[in-house]
XYZ file of C-alpha atoms in Angstrom:
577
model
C 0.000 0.000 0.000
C 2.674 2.253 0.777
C 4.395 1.481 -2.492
C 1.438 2.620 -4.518
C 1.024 5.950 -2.304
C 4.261 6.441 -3.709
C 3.652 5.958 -6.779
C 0.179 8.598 -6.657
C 2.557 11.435 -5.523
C 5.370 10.674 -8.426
C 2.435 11.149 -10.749
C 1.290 14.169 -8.936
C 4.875 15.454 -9.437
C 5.315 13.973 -12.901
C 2.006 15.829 -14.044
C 2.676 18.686 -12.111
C 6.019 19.110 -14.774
C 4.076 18.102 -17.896
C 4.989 20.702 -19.661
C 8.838 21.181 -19.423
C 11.588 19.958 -20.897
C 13.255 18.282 -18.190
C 10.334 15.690 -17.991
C 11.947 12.856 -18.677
C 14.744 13.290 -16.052
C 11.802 14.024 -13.449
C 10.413 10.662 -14.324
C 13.390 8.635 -14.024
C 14.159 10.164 -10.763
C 10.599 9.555 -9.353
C 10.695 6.056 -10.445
C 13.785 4.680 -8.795
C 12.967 6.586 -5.944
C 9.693 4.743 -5.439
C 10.274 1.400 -5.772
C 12.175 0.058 -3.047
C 15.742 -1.393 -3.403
C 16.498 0.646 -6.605
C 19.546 2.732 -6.587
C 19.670 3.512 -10.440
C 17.493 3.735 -14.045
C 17.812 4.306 -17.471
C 15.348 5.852 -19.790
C 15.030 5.097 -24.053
C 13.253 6.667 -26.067
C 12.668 5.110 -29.513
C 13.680 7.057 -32.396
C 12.145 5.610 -35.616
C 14.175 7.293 -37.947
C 17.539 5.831 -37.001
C 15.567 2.367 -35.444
C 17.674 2.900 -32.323
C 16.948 3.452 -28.094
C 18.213 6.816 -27.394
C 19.455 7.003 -23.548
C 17.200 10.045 -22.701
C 17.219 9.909 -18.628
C 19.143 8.379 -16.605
C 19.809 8.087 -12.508
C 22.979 7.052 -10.737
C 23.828 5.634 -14.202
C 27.689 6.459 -14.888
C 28.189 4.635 -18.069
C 25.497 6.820 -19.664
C 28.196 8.049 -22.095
C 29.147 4.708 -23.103
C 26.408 3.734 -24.358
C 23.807 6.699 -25.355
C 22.384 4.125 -28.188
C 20.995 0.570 -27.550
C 20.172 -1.234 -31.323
C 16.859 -3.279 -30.749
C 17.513 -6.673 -28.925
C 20.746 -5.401 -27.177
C 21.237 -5.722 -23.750
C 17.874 -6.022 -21.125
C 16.270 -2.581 -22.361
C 16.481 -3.262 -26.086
C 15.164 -6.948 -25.507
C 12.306 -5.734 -23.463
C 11.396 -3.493 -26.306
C 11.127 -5.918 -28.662
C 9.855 -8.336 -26.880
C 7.251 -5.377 -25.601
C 7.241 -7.381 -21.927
C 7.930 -6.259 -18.587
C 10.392 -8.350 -16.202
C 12.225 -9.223 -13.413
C 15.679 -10.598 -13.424
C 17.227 -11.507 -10.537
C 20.539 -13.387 -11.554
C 22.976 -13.642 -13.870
C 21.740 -16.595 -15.804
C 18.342 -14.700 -15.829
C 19.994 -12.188 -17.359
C 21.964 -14.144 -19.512
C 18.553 -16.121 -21.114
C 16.484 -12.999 -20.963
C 18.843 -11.505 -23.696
C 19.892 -14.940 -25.086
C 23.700 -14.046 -25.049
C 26.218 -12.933 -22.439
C 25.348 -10.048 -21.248
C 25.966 -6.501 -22.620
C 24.311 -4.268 -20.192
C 27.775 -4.054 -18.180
C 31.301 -3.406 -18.944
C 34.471 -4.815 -16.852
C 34.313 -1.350 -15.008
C 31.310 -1.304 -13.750
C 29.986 -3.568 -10.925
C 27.228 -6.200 -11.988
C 23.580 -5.178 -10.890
C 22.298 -7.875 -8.551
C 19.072 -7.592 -9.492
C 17.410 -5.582 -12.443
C 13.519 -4.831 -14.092
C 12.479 -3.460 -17.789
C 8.955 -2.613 -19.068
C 8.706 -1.519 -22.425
C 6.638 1.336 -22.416
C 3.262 1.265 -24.660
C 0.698 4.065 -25.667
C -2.177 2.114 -27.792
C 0.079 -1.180 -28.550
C 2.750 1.063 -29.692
C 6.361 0.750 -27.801
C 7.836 4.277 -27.454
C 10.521 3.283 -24.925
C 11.910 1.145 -22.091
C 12.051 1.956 -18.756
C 14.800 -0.433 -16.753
C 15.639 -0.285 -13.130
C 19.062 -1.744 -11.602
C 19.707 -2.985 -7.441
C 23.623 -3.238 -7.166
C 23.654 -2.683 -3.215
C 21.550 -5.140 -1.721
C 23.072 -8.851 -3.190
C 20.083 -10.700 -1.444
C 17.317 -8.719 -2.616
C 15.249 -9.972 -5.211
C 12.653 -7.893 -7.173
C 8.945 -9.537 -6.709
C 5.749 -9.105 -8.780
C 4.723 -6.406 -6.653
C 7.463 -4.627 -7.619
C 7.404 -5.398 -11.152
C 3.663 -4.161 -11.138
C 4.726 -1.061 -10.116
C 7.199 -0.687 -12.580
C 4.223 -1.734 -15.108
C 2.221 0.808 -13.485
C 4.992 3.465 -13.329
C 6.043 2.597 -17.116
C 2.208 3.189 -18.563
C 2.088 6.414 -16.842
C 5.283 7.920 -17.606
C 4.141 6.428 -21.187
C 1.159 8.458 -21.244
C 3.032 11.138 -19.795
C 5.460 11.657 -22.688
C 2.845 10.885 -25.075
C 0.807 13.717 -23.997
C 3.848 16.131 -23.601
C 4.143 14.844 -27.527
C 1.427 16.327 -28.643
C 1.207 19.256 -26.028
C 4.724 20.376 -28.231
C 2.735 19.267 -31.326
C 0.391 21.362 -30.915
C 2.401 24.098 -30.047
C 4.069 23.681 -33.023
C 1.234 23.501 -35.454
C -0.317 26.544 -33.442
C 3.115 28.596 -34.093
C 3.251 27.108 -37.717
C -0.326 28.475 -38.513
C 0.469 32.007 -36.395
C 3.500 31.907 -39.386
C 1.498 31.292 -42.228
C -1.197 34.086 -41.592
C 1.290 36.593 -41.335
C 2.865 35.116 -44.770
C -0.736 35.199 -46.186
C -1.341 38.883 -44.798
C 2.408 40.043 -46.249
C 0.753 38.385 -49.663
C -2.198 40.089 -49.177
C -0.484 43.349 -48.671
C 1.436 43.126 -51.622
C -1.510 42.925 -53.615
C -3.011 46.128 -52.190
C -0.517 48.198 -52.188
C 0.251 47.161 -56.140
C 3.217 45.305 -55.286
C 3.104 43.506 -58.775
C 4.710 40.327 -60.065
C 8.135 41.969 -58.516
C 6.767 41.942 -54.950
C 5.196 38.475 -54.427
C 7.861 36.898 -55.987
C 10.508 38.981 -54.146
C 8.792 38.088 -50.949
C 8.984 34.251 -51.745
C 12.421 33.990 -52.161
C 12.223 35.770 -48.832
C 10.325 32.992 -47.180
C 11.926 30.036 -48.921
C 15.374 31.275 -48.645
C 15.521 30.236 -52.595
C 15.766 31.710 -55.993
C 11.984 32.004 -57.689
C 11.241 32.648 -61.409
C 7.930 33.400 -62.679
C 7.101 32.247 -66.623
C 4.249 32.793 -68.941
C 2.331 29.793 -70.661
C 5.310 29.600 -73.578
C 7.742 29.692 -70.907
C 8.695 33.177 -71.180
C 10.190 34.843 -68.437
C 8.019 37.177 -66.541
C 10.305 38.173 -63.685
C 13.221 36.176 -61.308
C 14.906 37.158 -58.532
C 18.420 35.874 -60.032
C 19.472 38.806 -62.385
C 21.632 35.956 -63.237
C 19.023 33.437 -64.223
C 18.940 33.739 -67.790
C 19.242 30.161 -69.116
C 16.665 27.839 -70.786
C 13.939 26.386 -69.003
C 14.710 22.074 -68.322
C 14.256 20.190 -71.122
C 11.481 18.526 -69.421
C 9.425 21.598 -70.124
C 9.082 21.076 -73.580
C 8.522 17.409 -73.619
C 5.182 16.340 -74.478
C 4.665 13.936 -71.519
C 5.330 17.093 -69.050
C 2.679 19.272 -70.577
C 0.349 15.738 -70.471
C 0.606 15.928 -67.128
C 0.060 19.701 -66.568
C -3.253 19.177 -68.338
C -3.992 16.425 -66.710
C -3.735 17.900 -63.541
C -7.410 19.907 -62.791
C -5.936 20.979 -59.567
C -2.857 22.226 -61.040
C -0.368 20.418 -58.359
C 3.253 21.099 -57.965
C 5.399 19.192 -60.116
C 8.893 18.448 -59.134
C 11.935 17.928 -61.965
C 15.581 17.563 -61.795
C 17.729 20.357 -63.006
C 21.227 19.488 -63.328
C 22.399 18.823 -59.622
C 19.682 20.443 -58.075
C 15.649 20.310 -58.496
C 12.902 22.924 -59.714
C 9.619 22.618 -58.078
C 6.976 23.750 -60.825
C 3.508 25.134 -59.463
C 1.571 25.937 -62.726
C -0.110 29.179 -62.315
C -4.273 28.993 -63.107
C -6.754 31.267 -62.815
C -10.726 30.047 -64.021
C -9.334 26.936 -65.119
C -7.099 28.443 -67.374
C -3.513 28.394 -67.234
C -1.876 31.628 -67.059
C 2.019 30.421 -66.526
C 4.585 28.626 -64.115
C 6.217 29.553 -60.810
C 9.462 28.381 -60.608
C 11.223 27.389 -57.083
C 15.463 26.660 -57.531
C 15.749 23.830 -54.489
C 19.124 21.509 -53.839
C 16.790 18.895 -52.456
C 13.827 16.723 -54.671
C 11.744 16.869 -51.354
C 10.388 19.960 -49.875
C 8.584 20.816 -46.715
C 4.928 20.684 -46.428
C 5.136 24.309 -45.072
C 6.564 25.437 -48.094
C 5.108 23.868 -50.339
C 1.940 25.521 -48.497
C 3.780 28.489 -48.908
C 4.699 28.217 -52.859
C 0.837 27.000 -53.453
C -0.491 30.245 -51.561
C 1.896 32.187 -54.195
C 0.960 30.734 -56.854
C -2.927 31.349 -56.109
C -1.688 35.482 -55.382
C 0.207 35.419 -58.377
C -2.741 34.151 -60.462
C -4.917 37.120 -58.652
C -2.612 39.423 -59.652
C -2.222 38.329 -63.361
C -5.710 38.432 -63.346
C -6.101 41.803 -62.074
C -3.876 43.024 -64.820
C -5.791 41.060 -67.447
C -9.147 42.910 -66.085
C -7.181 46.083 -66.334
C -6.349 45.568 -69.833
C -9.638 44.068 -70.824
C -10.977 47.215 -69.322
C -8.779 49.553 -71.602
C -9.642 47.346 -74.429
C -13.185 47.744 -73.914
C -12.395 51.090 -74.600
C -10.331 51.039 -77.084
C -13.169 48.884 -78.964
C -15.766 51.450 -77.670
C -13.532 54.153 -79.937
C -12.744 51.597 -82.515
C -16.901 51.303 -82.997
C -17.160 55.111 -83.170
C -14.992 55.784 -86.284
C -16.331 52.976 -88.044
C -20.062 54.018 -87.765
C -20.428 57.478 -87.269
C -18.465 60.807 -88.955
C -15.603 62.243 -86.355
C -18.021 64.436 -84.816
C -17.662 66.238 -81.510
C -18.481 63.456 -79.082
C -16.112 61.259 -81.030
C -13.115 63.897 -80.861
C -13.627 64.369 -77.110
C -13.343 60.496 -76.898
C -10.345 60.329 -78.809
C -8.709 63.049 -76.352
C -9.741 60.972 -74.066
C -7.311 58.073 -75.340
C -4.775 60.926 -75.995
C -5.192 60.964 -79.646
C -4.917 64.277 -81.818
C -7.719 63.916 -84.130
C -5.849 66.218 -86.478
C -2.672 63.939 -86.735
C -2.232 61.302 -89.049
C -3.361 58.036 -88.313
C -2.380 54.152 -89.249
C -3.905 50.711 -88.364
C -2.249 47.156 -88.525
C -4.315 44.260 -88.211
C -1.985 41.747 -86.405
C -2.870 37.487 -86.689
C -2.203 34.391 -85.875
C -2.908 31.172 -84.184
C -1.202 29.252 -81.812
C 0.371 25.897 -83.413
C -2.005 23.342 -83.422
C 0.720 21.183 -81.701
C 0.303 23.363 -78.535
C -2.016 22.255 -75.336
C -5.360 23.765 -75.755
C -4.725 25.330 -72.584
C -1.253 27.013 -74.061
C -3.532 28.206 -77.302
C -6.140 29.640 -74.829
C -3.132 32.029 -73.772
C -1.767 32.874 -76.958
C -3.545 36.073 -77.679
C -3.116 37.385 -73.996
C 0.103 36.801 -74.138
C 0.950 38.240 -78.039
C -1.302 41.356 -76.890
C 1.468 42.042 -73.930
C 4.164 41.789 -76.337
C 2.537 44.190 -78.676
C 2.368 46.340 -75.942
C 5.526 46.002 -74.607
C 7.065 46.876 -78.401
C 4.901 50.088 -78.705
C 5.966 51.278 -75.626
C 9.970 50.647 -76.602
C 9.201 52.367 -79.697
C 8.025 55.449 -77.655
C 4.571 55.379 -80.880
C 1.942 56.656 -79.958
C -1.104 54.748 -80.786
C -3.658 51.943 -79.105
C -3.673 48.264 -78.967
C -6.717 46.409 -78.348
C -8.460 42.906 -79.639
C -10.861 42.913 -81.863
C -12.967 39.830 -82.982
C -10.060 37.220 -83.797
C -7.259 39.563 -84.010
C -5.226 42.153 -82.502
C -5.591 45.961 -83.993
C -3.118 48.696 -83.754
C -4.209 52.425 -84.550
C -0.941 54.660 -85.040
C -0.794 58.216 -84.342
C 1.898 60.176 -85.855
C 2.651 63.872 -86.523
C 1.672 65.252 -89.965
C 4.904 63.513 -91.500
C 3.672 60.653 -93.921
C 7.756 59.603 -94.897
C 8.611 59.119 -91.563
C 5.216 57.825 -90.090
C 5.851 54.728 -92.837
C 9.546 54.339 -91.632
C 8.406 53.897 -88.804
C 5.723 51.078 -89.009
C 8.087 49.434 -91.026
C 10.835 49.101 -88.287
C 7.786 47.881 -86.040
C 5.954 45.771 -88.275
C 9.607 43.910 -88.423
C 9.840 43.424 -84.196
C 6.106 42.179 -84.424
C 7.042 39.472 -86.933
C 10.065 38.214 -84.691
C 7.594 37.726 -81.871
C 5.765 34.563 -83.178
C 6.739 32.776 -86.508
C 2.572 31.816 -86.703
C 2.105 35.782 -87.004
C 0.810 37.879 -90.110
C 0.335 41.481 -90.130
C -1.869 43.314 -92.412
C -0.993 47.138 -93.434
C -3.454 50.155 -94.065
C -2.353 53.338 -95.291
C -1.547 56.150 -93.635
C -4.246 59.239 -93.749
C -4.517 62.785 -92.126
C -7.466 63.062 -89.618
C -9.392 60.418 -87.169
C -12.065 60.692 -89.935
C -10.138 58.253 -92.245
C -8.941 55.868 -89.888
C -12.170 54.021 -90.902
C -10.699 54.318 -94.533
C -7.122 52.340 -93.319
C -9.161 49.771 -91.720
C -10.784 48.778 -94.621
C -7.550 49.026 -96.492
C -5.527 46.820 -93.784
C -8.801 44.227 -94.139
C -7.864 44.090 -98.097
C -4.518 43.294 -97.025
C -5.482 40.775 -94.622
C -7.662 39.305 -98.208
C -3.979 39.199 -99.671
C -2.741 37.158 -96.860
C -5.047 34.761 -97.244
C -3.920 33.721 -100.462
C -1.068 31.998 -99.210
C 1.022 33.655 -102.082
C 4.923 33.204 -101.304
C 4.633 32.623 -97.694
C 4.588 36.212 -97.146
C 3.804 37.367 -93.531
C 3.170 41.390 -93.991
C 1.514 42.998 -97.066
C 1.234 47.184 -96.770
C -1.487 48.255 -98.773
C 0.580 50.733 -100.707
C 2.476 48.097 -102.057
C -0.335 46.324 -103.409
C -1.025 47.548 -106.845
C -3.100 46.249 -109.060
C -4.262 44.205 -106.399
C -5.587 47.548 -104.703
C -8.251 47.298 -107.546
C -8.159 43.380 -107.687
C -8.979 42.579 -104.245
C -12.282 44.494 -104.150
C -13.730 42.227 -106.530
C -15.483 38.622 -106.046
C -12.138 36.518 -106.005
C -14.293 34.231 -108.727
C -14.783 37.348 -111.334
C -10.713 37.531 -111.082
C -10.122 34.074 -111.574
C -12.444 33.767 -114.584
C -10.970 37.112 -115.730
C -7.045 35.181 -115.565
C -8.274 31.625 -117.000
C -10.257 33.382 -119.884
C -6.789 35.802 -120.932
C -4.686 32.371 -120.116
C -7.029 30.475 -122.187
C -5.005 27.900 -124.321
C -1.889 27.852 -122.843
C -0.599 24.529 -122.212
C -1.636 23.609 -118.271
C -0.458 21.092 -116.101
C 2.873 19.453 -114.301
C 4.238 18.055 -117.512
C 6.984 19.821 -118.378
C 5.925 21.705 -121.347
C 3.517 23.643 -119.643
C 6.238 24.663 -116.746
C 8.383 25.920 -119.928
C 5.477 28.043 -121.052
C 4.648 29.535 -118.032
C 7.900 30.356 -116.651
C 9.148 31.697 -119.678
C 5.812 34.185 -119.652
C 6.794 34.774 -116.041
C 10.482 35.784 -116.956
C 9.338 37.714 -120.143
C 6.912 40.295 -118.064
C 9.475 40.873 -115.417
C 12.008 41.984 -117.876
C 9.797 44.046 -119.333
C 9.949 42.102 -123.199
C 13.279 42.066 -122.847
C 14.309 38.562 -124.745
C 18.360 38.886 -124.035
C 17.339 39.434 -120.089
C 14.938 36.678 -120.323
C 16.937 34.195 -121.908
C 19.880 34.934 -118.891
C 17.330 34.600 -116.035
C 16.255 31.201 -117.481
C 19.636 30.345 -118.878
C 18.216 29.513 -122.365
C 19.656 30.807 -125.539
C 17.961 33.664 -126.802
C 16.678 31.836 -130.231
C 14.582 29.456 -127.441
C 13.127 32.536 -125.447
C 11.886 33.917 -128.911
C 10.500 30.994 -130.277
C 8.307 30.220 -126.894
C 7.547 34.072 -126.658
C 6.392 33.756 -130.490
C 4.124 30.455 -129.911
C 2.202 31.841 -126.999
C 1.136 35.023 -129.150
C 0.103 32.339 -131.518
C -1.599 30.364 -128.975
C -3.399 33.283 -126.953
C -4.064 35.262 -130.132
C -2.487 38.531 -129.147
C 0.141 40.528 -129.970
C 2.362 41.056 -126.764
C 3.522 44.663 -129.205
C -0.447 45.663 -128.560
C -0.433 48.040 -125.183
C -3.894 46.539 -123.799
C -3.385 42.955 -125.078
C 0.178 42.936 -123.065
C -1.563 44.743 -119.962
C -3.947 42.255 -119.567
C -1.773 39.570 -119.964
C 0.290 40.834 -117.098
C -2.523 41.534 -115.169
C -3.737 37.499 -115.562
C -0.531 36.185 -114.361
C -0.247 38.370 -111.632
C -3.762 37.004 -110.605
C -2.086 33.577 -111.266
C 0.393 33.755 -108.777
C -1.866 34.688 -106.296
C -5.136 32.496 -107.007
C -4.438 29.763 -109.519
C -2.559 26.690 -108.680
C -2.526 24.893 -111.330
């Protein structure tokens, strides 16, 4: 009875210490001071990571040092662990088939114990240490049941004890944890009202990770990085097809984790209303990261796609106006309302005034959720060359394409300089692009006029002619007239001038045609002819003489030579065959 008094108050005094760090030394000393005849104790904790007993507590024990890890099965303790059983061994022999060896507990140093107990201690069938207890003063003192039931006893409640100091810390630490991420989230939030940008969340990341972040578009262009550095190609993974599989197959857009050389890139795609607006980029030296961060690097990636959406309203919002204006010139006469409007966009509706039509698709090859991005992201390039170019003008989309209206000083020379050198940077952008060029006219009255002149260009596109990607209406020509028309009056116009010419792949009708071909661009010159095809000039005349035979015409005749060059020109343009 007495021994179980004592053991009430070491759990008063155990509990009453709960919380501090020293609570494993207080239970160690409690224990062997209870239960009579003990004069020293050990205490291991198990450590799952390294499968070992860590000597955590320890009384009147001085070979601590010596042996501050116990591998599962050695000596009494690590045998009782595995075992998960609670004994009493009271001699050498006992000791000796308890552990099924000679004994390890002791070195030649250190006086025997004449008597010793373990009890593995268990929260819910799980061991989490061993408690053992060691008599080396009293040779004729054995331990008895009682006395290894109140180890038992003692064992469970130091057990439950430490398990509840576990998860006091625990929670502590998850409580801390969460008081961390809230402030992270408020920074984040911060950054967004105060207009922080791209710059700011991603500056603030690296600040939090302690790592190098790089933000890309959805064609892995780079937005922004923290690495001034950090100018090299995206891993090779990115442009493998599998990768962008697994992008799209991912609805909740989860971070993806490649190698990078000898260290790793964790990828968090970027999405905003199920579309997928780019990649954040995290440098790390290890392929695992912490769940906190990668809390951390999810909660950016949701900012970041507020942000880029922000901006997108933004520009929608401009464009809306833009198209607002656009609607104005095209249906109504620059009237007052319209000129306060355009002063409104800080246009001059006296200046002169140009518009480009710019198109394109994204590749086929490309994710649907890549070609859902492709005119966001061609109309921020746009922008960002206009703005280099220090033009003034607007840039907004328009049905399936992206419209530029110019606004230049009363200088027509150097206004088409000048959308030249531009029209150039727009082509470099995308090789899928085509740009379509009106001419340039005084007053916001005749920008309607350009339009319509930059759609008849966009008609010339169309064609397919030469693979050409820009066509300026002032270069068009004939076609100025041409292109106006039903594209089935031209083509009956060309076949009925062509009319009896040999057609076909067979050679013969290649000789005839090129040789027509050659003959109008050097202007009925037969010697010039016959050195562009590398024929002798005899050759040239005779073919030159057989089509005037053939046609019936008289190449000499001004109008029968003008519309034969005006039905090959339509050839090259609209007749394949």
């Amino acid at each position: 009875m007495q021994s179980y008094q004592l053991l009430i108050e070491m759990a008063k005094k155990i509990t009453s210490t709960m919380e501090s760090d020293l609570i494993l030394q207080f239970i160690i000393d409690e224990i062997v001071a209870v239960i009579p005849g003990v004069d020293a104790g050990g205490l291991y904790l198990y450590e799952e990571d390294k499968n070992l007993l860590r000597m955590s507590a320890s009384c009147n024990l001085v070979y601590r040092d010596e042996q501050p890890y116990l591998r599962l099965g050695e000596s009494i303790s690590g045998k009782s662990f595995v075992r998960r059983d609670c004994v009493a061994l009271n001699s050498t022999k006992v000791f000796a088939d308890y552990i099924e060896q000679q004994p390890t507990l002791m070195t030649t140093r250190h006086k025997y114990p004449c008597s010793a107990m373990t009890c593995c201690m268990l929260i819910e069938d799980q061991a989490v240490g061993v408690v053992s207890v060691y008599n080396h003063l009293h040779n004729d003192m054995q331990f008895t049941q009682d006395d290894l039931d109140l180890l038992r006893a003692a064992a469970n409640h130091a057990a439950l004890i430490i398990n509840k100091s576990k998860l006091i810390k625990q929670k502590d630490f998850y409580i801390s944890q969460l008081s961390a991420m809230v402030e992270i989230q408020s920074s984040f939030t911060n950054i967004l009202l105060d207009n922080g940008g791209f710059e700011g969340i991603i500056d603030y990341l690296k600040k939090v990770v302690g790592e190098d972040v790089m933000l890309y578009d959805a064609f892995f262009q780079q937005i922004y990085s923290t690495d001034p550095m950090q100018t090299d190609a995206l891993p090779t993974q990115f442009l493998n097809e599998d990768f962008l599989q697994k992008v799209n197959a991912h609805d909740n857009f989860d971070p993806i984790i490649l190698s990078h050389g000898d260290s790793y890139i964790t990828v968090s795609p970027v999405a905003g209303k199920g579309r997928l607006l780019g990649f954040l980029l995290v440098h790390m030296q290890t392929p695992t990261m912490l769940n906190q961060i990668q809390i951390i690097v999810n909660y950016a990636s949701l900012v970041i796609a507020l942000e880029w959406m922000r901006q997108d309203a933004a520009t929608k919002r401009v464009s809306d106006r833009y198209n607002k204006f656009f609607e104005m010139v095209l249906t109504a006469p620059a009237d007052a309302k319209t000129i306060h409007y355009a002063e409104q966009l800080s246009l001059n509706s006296e200046d002169d005034f140009c518009v480009l039509i710019v198109s394109g698709n994204s590749p086929d090859k490309q994710p649907p959720l890549h070609r859902e991005s492709f005119a966001d992201m061609m109309m921020q390039k746009i922008v960002t060359v206009l703005r280099r170019s220090a033009v003034r003008g607007i840039v907004f989309s328009h049905e399936d394409d992206i419209y530029i209206i110019f606004s230049f000083d009363n200088n027509k020379t150097s206004a088409k300089k000048i959308i030249r050198r531009i029209s150039e940077q727009l082509l470099e952008l995308h090789d899928s692009i085509n740009i379509a060029e009106g001419g340039v006219h005084h007053s916001l009255s005749n920008i309607k006029r350009s339009v319509e002149e930059a759609r008849l260009c966009q008609k010339m596109l169309a064609l397919g002619a030469n693979n050409v990607r820009s066509v300026c209406y002032d270069e068009l020509g004939i076609w100025q007239i041409l292109l106006r028309l039903e594209q089935g009056l031209i083509r009956d116009y060309a076949v009925n001038i062509l009319h009896g010419l040999p057609t076909g792949d067979d050679e013969k009708s290649r000789e005839f045609y090129q040789t027509l071909q050659a003959y109008i661009l050097n202007n009925k010159n037969i010697r010039n002819t016959a050195r562009d095809l590398n024929l002798h000039h005899n050759t040239v005349y005779y073919r030159v003489t057989r089509m005037e035979e053939i046609l019936g015409v008289d190449f000499a005749d001004e109008q029968d030579w003008l519309n034969i060059q005006i039905a090959c020109t339509i050839c090259q343009q609209l007749i394949t065959d």
